[in-house]
mmCIF file of N, CA and C in Angstrom:
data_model
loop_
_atom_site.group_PDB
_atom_site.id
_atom_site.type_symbol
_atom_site.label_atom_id
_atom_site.label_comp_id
_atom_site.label_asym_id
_atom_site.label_seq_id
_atom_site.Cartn_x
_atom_site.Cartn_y
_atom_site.Cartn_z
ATOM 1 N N UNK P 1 -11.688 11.263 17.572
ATOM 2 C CA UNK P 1 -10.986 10.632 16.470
ATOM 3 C C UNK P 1 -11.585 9.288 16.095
ATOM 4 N N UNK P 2 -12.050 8.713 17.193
ATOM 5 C CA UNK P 2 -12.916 7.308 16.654
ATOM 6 C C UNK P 2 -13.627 7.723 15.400
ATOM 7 N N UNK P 3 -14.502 8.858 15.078
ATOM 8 C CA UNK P 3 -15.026 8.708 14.117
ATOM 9 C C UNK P 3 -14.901 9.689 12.553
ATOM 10 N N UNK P 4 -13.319 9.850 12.974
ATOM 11 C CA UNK P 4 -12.366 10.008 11.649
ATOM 12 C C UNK P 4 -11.313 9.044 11.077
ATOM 13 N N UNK P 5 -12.048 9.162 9.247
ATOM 14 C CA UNK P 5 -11.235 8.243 8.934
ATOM 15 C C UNK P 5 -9.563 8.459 8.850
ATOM 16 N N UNK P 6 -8.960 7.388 8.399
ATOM 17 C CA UNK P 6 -7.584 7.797 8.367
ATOM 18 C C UNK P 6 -7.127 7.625 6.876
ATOM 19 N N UNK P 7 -6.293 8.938 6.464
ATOM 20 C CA UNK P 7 -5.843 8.899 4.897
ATOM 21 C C UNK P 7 -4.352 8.238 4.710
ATOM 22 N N UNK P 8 -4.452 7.415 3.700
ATOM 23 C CA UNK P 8 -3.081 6.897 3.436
ATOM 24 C C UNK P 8 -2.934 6.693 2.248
ATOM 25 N N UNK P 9 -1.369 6.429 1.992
ATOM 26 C CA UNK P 9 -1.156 6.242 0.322
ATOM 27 C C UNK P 9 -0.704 5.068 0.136
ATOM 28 N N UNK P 10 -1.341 4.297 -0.858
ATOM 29 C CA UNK P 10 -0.464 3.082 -1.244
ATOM 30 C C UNK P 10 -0.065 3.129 -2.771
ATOM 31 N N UNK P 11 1.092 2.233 -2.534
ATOM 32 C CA UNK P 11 1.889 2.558 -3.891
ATOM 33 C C UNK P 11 1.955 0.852 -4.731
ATOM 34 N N UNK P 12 1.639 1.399 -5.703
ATOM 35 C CA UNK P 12 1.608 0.701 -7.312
ATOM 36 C C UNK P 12 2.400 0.609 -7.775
ATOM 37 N N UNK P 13 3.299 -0.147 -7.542
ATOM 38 C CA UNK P 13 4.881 -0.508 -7.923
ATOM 39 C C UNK P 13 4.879 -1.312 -8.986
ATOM 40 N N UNK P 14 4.745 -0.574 -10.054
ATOM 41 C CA UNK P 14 5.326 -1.502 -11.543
ATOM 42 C C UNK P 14 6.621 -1.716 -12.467
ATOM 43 N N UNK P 15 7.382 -2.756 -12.257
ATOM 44 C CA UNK P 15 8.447 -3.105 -13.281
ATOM 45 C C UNK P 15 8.283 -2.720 -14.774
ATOM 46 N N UNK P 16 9.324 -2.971 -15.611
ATOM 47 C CA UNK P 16 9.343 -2.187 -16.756
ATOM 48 C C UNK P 16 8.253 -3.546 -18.091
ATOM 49 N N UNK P 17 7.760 -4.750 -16.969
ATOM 50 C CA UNK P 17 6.899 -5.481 -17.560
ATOM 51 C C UNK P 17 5.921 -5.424 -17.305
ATOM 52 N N UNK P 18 5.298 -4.638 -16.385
ATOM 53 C CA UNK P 18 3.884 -4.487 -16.187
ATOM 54 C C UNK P 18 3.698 -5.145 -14.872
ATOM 55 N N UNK P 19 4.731 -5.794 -14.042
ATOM 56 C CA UNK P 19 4.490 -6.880 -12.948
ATOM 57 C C UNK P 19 4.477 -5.820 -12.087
ATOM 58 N N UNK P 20 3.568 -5.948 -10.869
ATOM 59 C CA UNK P 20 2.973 -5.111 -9.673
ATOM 60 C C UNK P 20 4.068 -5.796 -8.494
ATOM 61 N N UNK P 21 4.418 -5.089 -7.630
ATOM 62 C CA UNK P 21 5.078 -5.694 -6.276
ATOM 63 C C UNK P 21 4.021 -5.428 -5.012
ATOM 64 N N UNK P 22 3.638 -6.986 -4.768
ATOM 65 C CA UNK P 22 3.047 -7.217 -3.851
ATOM 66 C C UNK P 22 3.681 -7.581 -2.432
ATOM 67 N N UNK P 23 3.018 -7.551 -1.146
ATOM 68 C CA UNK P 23 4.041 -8.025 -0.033
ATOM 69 C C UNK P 23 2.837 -8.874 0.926
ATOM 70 N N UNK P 24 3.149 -9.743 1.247
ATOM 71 C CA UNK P 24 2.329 -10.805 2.275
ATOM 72 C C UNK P 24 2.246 -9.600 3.611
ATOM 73 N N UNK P 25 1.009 -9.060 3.999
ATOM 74 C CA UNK P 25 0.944 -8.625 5.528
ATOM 75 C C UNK P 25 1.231 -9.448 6.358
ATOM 76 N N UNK P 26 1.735 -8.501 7.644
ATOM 77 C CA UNK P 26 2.282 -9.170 8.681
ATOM 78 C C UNK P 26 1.803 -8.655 10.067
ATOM 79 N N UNK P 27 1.151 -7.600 9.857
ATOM 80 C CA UNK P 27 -0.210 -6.568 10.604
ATOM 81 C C UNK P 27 -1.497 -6.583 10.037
ATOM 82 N N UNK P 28 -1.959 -6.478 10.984
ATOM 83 C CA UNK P 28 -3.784 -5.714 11.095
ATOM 84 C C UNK P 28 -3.482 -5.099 10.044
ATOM 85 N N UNK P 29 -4.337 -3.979 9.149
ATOM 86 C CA UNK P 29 -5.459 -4.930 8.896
ATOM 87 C C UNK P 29 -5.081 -5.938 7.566
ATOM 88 N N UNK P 30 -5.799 -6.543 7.097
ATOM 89 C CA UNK P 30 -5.313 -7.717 6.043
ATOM 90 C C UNK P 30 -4.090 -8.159 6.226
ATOM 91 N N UNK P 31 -3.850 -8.933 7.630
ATOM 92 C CA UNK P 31 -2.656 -9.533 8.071
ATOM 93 C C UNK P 31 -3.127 -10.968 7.351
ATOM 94 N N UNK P 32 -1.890 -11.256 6.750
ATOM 95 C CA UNK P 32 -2.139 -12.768 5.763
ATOM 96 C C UNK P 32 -2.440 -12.496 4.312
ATOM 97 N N UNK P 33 -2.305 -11.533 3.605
ATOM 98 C CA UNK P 33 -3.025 -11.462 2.430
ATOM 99 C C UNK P 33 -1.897 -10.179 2.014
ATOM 100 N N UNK P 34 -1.695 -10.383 0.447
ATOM 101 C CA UNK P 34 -0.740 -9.830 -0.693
ATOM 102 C C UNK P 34 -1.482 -8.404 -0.988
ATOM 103 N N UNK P 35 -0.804 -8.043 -0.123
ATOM 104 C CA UNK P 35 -1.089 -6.149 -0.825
ATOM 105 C C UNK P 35 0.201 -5.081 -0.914
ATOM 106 N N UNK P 36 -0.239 -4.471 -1.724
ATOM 107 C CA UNK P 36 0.504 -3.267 -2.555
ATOM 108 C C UNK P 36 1.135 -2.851 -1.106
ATOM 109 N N UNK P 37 2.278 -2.379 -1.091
ATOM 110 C CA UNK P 37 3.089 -1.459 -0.113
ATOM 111 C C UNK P 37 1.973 0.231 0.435
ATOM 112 N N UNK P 38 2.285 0.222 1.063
ATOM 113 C CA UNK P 38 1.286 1.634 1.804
ATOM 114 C C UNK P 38 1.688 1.991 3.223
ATOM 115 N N UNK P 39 1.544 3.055 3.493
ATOM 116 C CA UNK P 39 1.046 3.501 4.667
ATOM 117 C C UNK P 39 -0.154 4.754 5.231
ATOM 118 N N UNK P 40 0.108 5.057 6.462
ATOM 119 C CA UNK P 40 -0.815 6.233 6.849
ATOM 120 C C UNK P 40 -0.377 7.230 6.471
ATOM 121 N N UNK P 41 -1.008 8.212 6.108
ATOM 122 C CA UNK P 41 -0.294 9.747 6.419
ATOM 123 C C UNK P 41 -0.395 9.737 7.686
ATOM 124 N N UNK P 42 0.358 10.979 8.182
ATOM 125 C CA UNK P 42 0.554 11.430 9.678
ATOM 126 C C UNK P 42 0.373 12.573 9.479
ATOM 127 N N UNK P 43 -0.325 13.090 11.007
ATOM 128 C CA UNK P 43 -1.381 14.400 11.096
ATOM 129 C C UNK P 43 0.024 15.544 11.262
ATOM 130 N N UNK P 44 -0.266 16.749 10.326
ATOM 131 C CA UNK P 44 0.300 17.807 9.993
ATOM 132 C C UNK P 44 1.364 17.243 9.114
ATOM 133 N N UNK P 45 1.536 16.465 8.611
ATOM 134 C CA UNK P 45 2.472 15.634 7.132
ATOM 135 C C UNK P 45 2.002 16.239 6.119
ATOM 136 N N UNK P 46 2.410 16.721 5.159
ATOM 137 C CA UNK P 46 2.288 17.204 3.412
ATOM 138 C C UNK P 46 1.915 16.469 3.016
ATOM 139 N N UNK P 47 1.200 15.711 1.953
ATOM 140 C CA UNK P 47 1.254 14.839 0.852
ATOM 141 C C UNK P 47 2.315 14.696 0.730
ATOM 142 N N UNK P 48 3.405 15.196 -0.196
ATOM 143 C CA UNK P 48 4.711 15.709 -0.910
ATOM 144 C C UNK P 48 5.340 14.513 0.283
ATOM 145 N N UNK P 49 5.468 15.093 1.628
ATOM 146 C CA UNK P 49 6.485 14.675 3.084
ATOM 147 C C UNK P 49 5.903 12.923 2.898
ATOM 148 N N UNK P 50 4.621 12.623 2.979
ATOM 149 C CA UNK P 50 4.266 11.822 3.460
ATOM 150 C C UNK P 50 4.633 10.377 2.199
ATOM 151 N N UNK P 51 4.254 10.838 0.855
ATOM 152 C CA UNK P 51 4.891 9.995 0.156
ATOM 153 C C UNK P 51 5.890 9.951 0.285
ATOM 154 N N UNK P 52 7.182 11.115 -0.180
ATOM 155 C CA UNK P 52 8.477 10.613 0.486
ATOM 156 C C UNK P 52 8.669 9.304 1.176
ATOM 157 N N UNK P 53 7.998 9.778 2.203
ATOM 158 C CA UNK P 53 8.654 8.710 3.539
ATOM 159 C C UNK P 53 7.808 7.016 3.830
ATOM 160 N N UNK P 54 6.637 7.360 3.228
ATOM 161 C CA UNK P 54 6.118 6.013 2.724
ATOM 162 C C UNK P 54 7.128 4.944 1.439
ATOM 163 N N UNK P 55 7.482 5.597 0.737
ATOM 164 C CA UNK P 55 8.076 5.073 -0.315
ATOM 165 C C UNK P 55 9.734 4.923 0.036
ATOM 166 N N UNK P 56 9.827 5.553 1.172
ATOM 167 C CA UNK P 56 11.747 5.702 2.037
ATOM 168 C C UNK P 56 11.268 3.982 2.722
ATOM 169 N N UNK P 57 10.489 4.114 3.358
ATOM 170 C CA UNK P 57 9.809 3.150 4.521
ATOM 171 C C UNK P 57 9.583 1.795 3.781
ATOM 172 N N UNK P 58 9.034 2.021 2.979
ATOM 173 C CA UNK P 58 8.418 0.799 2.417
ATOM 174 C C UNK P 58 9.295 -0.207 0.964
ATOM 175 N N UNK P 59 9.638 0.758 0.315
ATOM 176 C CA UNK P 59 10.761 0.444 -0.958
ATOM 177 C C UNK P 59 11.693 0.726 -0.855
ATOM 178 N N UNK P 60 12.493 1.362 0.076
ATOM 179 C CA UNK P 60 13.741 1.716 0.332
ATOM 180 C C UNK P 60 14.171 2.737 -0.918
ATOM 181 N N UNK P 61 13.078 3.482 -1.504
ATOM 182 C CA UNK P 61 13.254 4.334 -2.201
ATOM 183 C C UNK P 61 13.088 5.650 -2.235
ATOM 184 N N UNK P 62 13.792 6.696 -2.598
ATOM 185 C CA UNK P 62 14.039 8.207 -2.603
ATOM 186 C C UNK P 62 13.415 8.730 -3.781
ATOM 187 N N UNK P 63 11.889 9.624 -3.806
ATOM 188 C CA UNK P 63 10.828 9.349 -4.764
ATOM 189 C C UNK P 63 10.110 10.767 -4.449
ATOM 190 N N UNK P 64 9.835 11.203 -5.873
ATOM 191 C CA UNK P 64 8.971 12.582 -5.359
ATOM 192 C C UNK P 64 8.139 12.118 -5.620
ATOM 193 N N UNK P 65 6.304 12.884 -5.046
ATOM 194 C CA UNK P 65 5.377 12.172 -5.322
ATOM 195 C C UNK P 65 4.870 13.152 -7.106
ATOM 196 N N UNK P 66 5.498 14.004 -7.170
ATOM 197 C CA UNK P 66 5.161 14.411 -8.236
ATOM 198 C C UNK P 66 5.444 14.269 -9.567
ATOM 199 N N UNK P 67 6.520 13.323 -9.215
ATOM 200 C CA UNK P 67 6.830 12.494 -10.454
ATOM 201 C C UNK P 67 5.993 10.985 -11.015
ATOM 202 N N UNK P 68 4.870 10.572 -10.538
ATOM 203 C CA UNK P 68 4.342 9.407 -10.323
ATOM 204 C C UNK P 68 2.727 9.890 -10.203
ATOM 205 N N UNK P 69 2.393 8.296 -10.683
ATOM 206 C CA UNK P 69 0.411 9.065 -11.185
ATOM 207 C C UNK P 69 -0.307 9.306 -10.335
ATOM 208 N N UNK P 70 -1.242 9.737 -10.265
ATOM 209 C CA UNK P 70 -2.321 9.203 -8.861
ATOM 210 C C UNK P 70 -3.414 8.698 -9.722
ATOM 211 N N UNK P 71 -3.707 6.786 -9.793
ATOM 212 C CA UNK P 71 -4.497 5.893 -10.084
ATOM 213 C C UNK P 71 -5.903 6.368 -9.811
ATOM 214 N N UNK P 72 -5.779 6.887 -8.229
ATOM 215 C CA UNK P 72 -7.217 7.239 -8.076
ATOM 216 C C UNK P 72 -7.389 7.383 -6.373
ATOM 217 N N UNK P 73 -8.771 7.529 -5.945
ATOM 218 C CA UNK P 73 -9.108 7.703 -4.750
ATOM 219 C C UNK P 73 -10.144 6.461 -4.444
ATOM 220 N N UNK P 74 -9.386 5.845 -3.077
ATOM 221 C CA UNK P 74 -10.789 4.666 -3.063
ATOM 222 C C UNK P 74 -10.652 5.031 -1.211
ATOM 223 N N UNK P 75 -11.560 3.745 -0.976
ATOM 224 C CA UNK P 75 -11.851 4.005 0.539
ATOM 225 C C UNK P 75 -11.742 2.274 0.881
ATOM 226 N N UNK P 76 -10.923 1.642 2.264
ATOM 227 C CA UNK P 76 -11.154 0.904 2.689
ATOM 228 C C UNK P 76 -11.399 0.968 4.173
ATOM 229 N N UNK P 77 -12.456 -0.409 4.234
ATOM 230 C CA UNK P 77 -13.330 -0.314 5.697
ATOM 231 C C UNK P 77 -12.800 -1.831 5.906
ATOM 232 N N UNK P 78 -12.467 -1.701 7.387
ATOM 233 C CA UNK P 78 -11.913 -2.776 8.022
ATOM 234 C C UNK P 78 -12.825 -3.096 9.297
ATOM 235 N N UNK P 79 -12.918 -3.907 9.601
ATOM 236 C CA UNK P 79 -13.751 -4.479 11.094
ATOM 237 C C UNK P 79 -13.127 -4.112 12.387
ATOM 238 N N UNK P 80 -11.886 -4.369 12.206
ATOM 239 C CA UNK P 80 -10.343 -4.025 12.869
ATOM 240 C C UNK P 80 -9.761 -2.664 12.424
ATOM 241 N N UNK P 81 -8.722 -2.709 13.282
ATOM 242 C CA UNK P 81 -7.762 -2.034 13.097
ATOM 243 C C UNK P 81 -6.336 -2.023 13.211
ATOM 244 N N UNK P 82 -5.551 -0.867 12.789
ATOM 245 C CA UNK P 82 -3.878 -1.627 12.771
ATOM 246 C C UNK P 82 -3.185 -1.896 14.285
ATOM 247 N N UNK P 83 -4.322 -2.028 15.265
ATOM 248 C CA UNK P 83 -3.577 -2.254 16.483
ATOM 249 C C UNK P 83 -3.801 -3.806 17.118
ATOM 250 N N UNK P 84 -5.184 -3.977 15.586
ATOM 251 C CA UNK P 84 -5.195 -5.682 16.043
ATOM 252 C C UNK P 84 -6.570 -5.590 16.880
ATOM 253 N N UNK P 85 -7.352 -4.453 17.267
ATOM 254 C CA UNK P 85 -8.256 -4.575 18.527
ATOM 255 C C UNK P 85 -9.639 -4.532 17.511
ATOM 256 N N UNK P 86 -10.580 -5.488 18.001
ATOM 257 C CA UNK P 86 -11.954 -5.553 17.057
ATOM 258 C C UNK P 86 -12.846 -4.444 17.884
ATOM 259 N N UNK P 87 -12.641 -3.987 18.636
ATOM 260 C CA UNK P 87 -13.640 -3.016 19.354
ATOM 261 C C UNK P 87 -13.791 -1.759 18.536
ATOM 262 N N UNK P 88 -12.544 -1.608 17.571
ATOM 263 C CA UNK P 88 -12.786 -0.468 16.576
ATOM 264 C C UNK P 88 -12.338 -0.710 15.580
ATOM 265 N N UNK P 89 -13.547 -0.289 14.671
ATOM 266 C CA UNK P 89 -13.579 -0.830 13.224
ATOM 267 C C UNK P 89 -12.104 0.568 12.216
ATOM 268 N N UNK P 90 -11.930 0.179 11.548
ATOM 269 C CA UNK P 90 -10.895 1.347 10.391
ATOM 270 C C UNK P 90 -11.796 1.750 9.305
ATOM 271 N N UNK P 91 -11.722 2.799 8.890
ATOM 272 C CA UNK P 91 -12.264 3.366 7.579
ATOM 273 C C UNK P 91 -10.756 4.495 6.958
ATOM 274 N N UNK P 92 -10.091 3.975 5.878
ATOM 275 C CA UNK P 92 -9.627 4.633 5.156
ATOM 276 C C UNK P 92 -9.738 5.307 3.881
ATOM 277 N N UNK P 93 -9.149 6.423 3.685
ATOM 278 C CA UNK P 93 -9.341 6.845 2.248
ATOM 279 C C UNK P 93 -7.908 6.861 1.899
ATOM 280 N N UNK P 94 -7.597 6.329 0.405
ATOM 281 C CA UNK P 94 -6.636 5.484 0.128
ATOM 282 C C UNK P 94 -6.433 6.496 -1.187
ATOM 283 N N UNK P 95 -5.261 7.423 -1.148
ATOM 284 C CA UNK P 95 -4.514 7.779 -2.457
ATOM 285 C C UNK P 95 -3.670 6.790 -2.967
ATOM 286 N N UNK P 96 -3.973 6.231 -3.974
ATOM 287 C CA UNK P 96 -3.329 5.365 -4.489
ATOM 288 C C UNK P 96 -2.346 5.820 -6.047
ATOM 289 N N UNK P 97 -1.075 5.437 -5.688
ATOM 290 C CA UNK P 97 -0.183 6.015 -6.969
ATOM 291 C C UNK P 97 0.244 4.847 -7.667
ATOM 292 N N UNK P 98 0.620 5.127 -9.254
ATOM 293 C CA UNK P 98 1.614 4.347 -9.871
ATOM 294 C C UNK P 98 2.857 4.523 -10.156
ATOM 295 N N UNK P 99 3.952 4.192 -9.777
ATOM 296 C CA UNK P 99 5.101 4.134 -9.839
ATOM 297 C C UNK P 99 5.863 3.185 -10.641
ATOM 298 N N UNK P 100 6.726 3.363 -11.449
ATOM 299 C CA UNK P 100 7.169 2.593 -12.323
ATOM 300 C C UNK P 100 8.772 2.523 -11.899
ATOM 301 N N UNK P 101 9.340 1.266 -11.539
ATOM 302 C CA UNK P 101 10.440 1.614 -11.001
ATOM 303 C C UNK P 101 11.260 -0.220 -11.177
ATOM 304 N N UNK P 102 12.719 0.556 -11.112
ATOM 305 C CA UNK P 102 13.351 -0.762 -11.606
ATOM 306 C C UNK P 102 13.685 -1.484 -10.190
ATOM 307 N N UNK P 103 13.246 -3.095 -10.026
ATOM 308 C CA UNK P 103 13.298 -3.813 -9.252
ATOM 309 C C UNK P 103 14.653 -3.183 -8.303
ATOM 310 N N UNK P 104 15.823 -3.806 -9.038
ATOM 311 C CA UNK P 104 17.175 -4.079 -8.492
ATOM 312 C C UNK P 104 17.446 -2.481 -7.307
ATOM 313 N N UNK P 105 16.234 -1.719 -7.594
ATOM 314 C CA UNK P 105 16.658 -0.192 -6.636
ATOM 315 C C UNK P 105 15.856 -0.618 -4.860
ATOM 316 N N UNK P 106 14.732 -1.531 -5.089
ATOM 317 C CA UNK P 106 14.404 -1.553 -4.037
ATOM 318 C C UNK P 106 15.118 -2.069 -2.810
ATOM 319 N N UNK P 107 14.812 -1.626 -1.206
ATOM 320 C CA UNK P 107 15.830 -1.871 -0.251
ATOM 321 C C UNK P 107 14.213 -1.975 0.155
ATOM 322 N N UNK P 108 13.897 -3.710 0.401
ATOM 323 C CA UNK P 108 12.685 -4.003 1.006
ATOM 324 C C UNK P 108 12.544 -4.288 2.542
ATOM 325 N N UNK P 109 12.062 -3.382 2.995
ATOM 326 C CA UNK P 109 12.317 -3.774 4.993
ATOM 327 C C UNK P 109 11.172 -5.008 5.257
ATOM 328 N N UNK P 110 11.180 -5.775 6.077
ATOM 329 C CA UNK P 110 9.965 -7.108 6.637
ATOM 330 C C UNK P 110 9.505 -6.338 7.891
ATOM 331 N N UNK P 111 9.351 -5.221 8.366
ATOM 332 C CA UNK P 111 8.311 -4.905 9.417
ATOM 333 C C UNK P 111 6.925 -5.282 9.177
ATOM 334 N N UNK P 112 6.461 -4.574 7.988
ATOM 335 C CA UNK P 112 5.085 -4.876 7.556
ATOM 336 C C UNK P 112 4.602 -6.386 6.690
ATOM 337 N N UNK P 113 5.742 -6.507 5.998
ATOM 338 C CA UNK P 113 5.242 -7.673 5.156
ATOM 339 C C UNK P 113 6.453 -8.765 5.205
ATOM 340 N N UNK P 114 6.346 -10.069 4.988
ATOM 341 C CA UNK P 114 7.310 -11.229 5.352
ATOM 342 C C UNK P 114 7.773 -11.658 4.288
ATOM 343 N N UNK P 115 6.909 -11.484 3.096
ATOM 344 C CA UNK P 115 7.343 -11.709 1.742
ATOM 345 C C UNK P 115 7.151 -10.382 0.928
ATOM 346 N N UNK P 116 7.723 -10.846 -0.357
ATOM 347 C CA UNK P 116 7.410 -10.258 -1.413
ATOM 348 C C UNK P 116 7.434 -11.109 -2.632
ATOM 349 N N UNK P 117 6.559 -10.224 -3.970
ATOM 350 C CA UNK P 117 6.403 -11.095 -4.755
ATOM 351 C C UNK P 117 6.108 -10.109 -6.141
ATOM 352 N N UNK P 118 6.145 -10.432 -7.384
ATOM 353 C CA UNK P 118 5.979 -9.713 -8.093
ATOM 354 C C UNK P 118 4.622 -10.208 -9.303
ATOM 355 N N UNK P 119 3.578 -9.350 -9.627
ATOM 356 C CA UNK P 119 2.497 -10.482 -9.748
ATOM 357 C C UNK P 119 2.011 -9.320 -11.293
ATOM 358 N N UNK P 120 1.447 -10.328 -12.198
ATOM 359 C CA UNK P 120 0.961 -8.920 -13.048
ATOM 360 C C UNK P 120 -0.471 -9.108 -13.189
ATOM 361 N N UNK P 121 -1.142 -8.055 -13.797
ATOM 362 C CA UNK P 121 -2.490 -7.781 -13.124
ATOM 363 C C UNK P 121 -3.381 -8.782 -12.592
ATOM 364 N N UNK P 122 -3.245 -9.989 -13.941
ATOM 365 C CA UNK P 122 -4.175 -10.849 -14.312
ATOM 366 C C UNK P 122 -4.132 -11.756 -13.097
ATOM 367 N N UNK P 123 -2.470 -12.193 -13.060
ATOM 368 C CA UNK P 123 -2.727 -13.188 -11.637
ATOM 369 C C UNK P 123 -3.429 -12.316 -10.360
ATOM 370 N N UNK P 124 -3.343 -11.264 -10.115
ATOM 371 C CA UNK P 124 -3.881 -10.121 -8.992
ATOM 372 C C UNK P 124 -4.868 -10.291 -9.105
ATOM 373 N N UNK P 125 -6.090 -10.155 -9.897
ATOM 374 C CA UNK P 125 -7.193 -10.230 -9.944
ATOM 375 C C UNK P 125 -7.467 -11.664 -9.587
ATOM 376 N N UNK P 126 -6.860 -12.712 -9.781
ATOM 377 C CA UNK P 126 -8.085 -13.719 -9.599
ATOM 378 C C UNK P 126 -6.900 -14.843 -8.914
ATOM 379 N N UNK P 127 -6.030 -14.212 -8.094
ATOM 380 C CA UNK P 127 -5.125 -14.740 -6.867
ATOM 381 C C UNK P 127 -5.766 -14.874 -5.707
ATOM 382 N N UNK P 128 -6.112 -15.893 -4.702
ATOM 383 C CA UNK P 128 -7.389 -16.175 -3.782
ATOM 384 C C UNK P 128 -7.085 -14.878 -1.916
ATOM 385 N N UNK P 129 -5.431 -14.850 -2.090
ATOM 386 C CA UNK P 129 -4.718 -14.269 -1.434
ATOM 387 C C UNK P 129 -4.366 -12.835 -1.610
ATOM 388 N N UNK P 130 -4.205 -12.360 -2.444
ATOM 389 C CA UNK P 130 -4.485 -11.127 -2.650
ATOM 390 C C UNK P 130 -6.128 -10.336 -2.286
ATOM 391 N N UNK P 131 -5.735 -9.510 -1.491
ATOM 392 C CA UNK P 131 -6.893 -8.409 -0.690
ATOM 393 C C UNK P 131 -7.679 -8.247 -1.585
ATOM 394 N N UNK P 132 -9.184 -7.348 -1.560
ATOM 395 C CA UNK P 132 -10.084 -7.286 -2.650
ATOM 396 C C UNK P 132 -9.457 -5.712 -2.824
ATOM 397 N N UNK P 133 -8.954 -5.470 -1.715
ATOM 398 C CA UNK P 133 -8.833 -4.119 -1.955
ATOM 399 C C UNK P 133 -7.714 -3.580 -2.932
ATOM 400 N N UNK P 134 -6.695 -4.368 -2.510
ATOM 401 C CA UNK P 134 -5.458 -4.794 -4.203
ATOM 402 C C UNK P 134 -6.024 -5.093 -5.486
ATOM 403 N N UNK P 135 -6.939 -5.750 -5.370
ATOM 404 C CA UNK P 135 -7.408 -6.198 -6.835
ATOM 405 C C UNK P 135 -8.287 -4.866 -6.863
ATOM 406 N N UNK P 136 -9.021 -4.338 -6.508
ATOM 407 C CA UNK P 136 -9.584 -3.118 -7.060
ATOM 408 C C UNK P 136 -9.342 -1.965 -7.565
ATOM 409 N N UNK P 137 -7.674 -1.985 -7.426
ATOM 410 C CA UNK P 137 -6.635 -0.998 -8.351
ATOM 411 C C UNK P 137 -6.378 -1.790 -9.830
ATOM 412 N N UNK P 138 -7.227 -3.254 -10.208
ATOM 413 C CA UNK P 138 -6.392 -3.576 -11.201
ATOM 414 C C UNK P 138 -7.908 -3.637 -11.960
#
C-alpha cells in the first residue's frame, strides 16, 4: 500500500453568492492552511456511500452525490502524511465536486478544521493561507 495512492473527495461548497466555504486545517496534511472540506474514500466504499458520508462528516449535511457537479479530477502530493509521519510521503487523486448549498443548513464539526470562513474565488486565489491545492479548483 505504500505505493498506492489514496482517492478522496473534496467538496466545493458554494452559497447562493458565489462565496466558497473554506476551513483552517487542524491535521496533516496542510495543517495551518484554508481548504475546501474533504475526505478519503474508504476501501470497498461506493462513490455514492462515500460522498454521503464525507458531506454527513464534514457539513453536517444529508447530500446525494448525484445531485452536485464533479469540477474535475486533480492529484495532490504531500511530503507527509495524515498521520503527521515524514517517512511517508501522500499522493492523492482528488474528485472534486460543486455543491451549492444554503449556509444556515450546515452542522460544522472542528475535528478537522478550527475555523471556518467563507471566501469568494478572487480572495482564494491570491489569499497567502489558502493551500495551492484550493486555489487550483478556482
Amino acid at each position: 500500500m505504500a505505493n498506492a495512492p489514496l482517492i478522496a473527495i473534496d467538496l466545493i461548497a458554494e452559497d447562493a453568492q458565489g462565496a466558497v466555504l473554506l476551513g483552517l486545517r487542524n491535521n496533516p496534511p496542510a495543517k495551518g492552511y484554508w481548504f475546501v472540506p474533504g475526505g478519503r474514500i474508504r476501501k470497498n466504499e461506493s462513490l455514492d456511500a462515500a460522498f454521503a458520508r464525507i458531506a454527513r462528516d464534514e457539513l453536517g449535511l444529508r447530500v446525494q452525490r448525484n445531485r452536485h457537479r464533479l469540477a474535475g479530477v486533480y492529484e495532490h502530493f504531500y511530503d507527509t502524511n495524515f498521520n503527521g509521519t515524514a517517512e511517508a510521503s501522500t499522493h492523492y487523486v482528488v474528485l472534486a465536486y460543486r455543491l451549492r448549498i444554503t449556509p444556515e443548513a450546515l452542522r460544522l464539526p472542528h475535528q478537522q478544521h478550527s475555523l471556518y470562513q467563507w471566501m469568494h474565488p478572487d480572495r482564494i486565489t491570491r489569499h497567502p493561507d489558502v493551500h495551492a491545492y484550493t486555489k487550483a479548483y478556482f
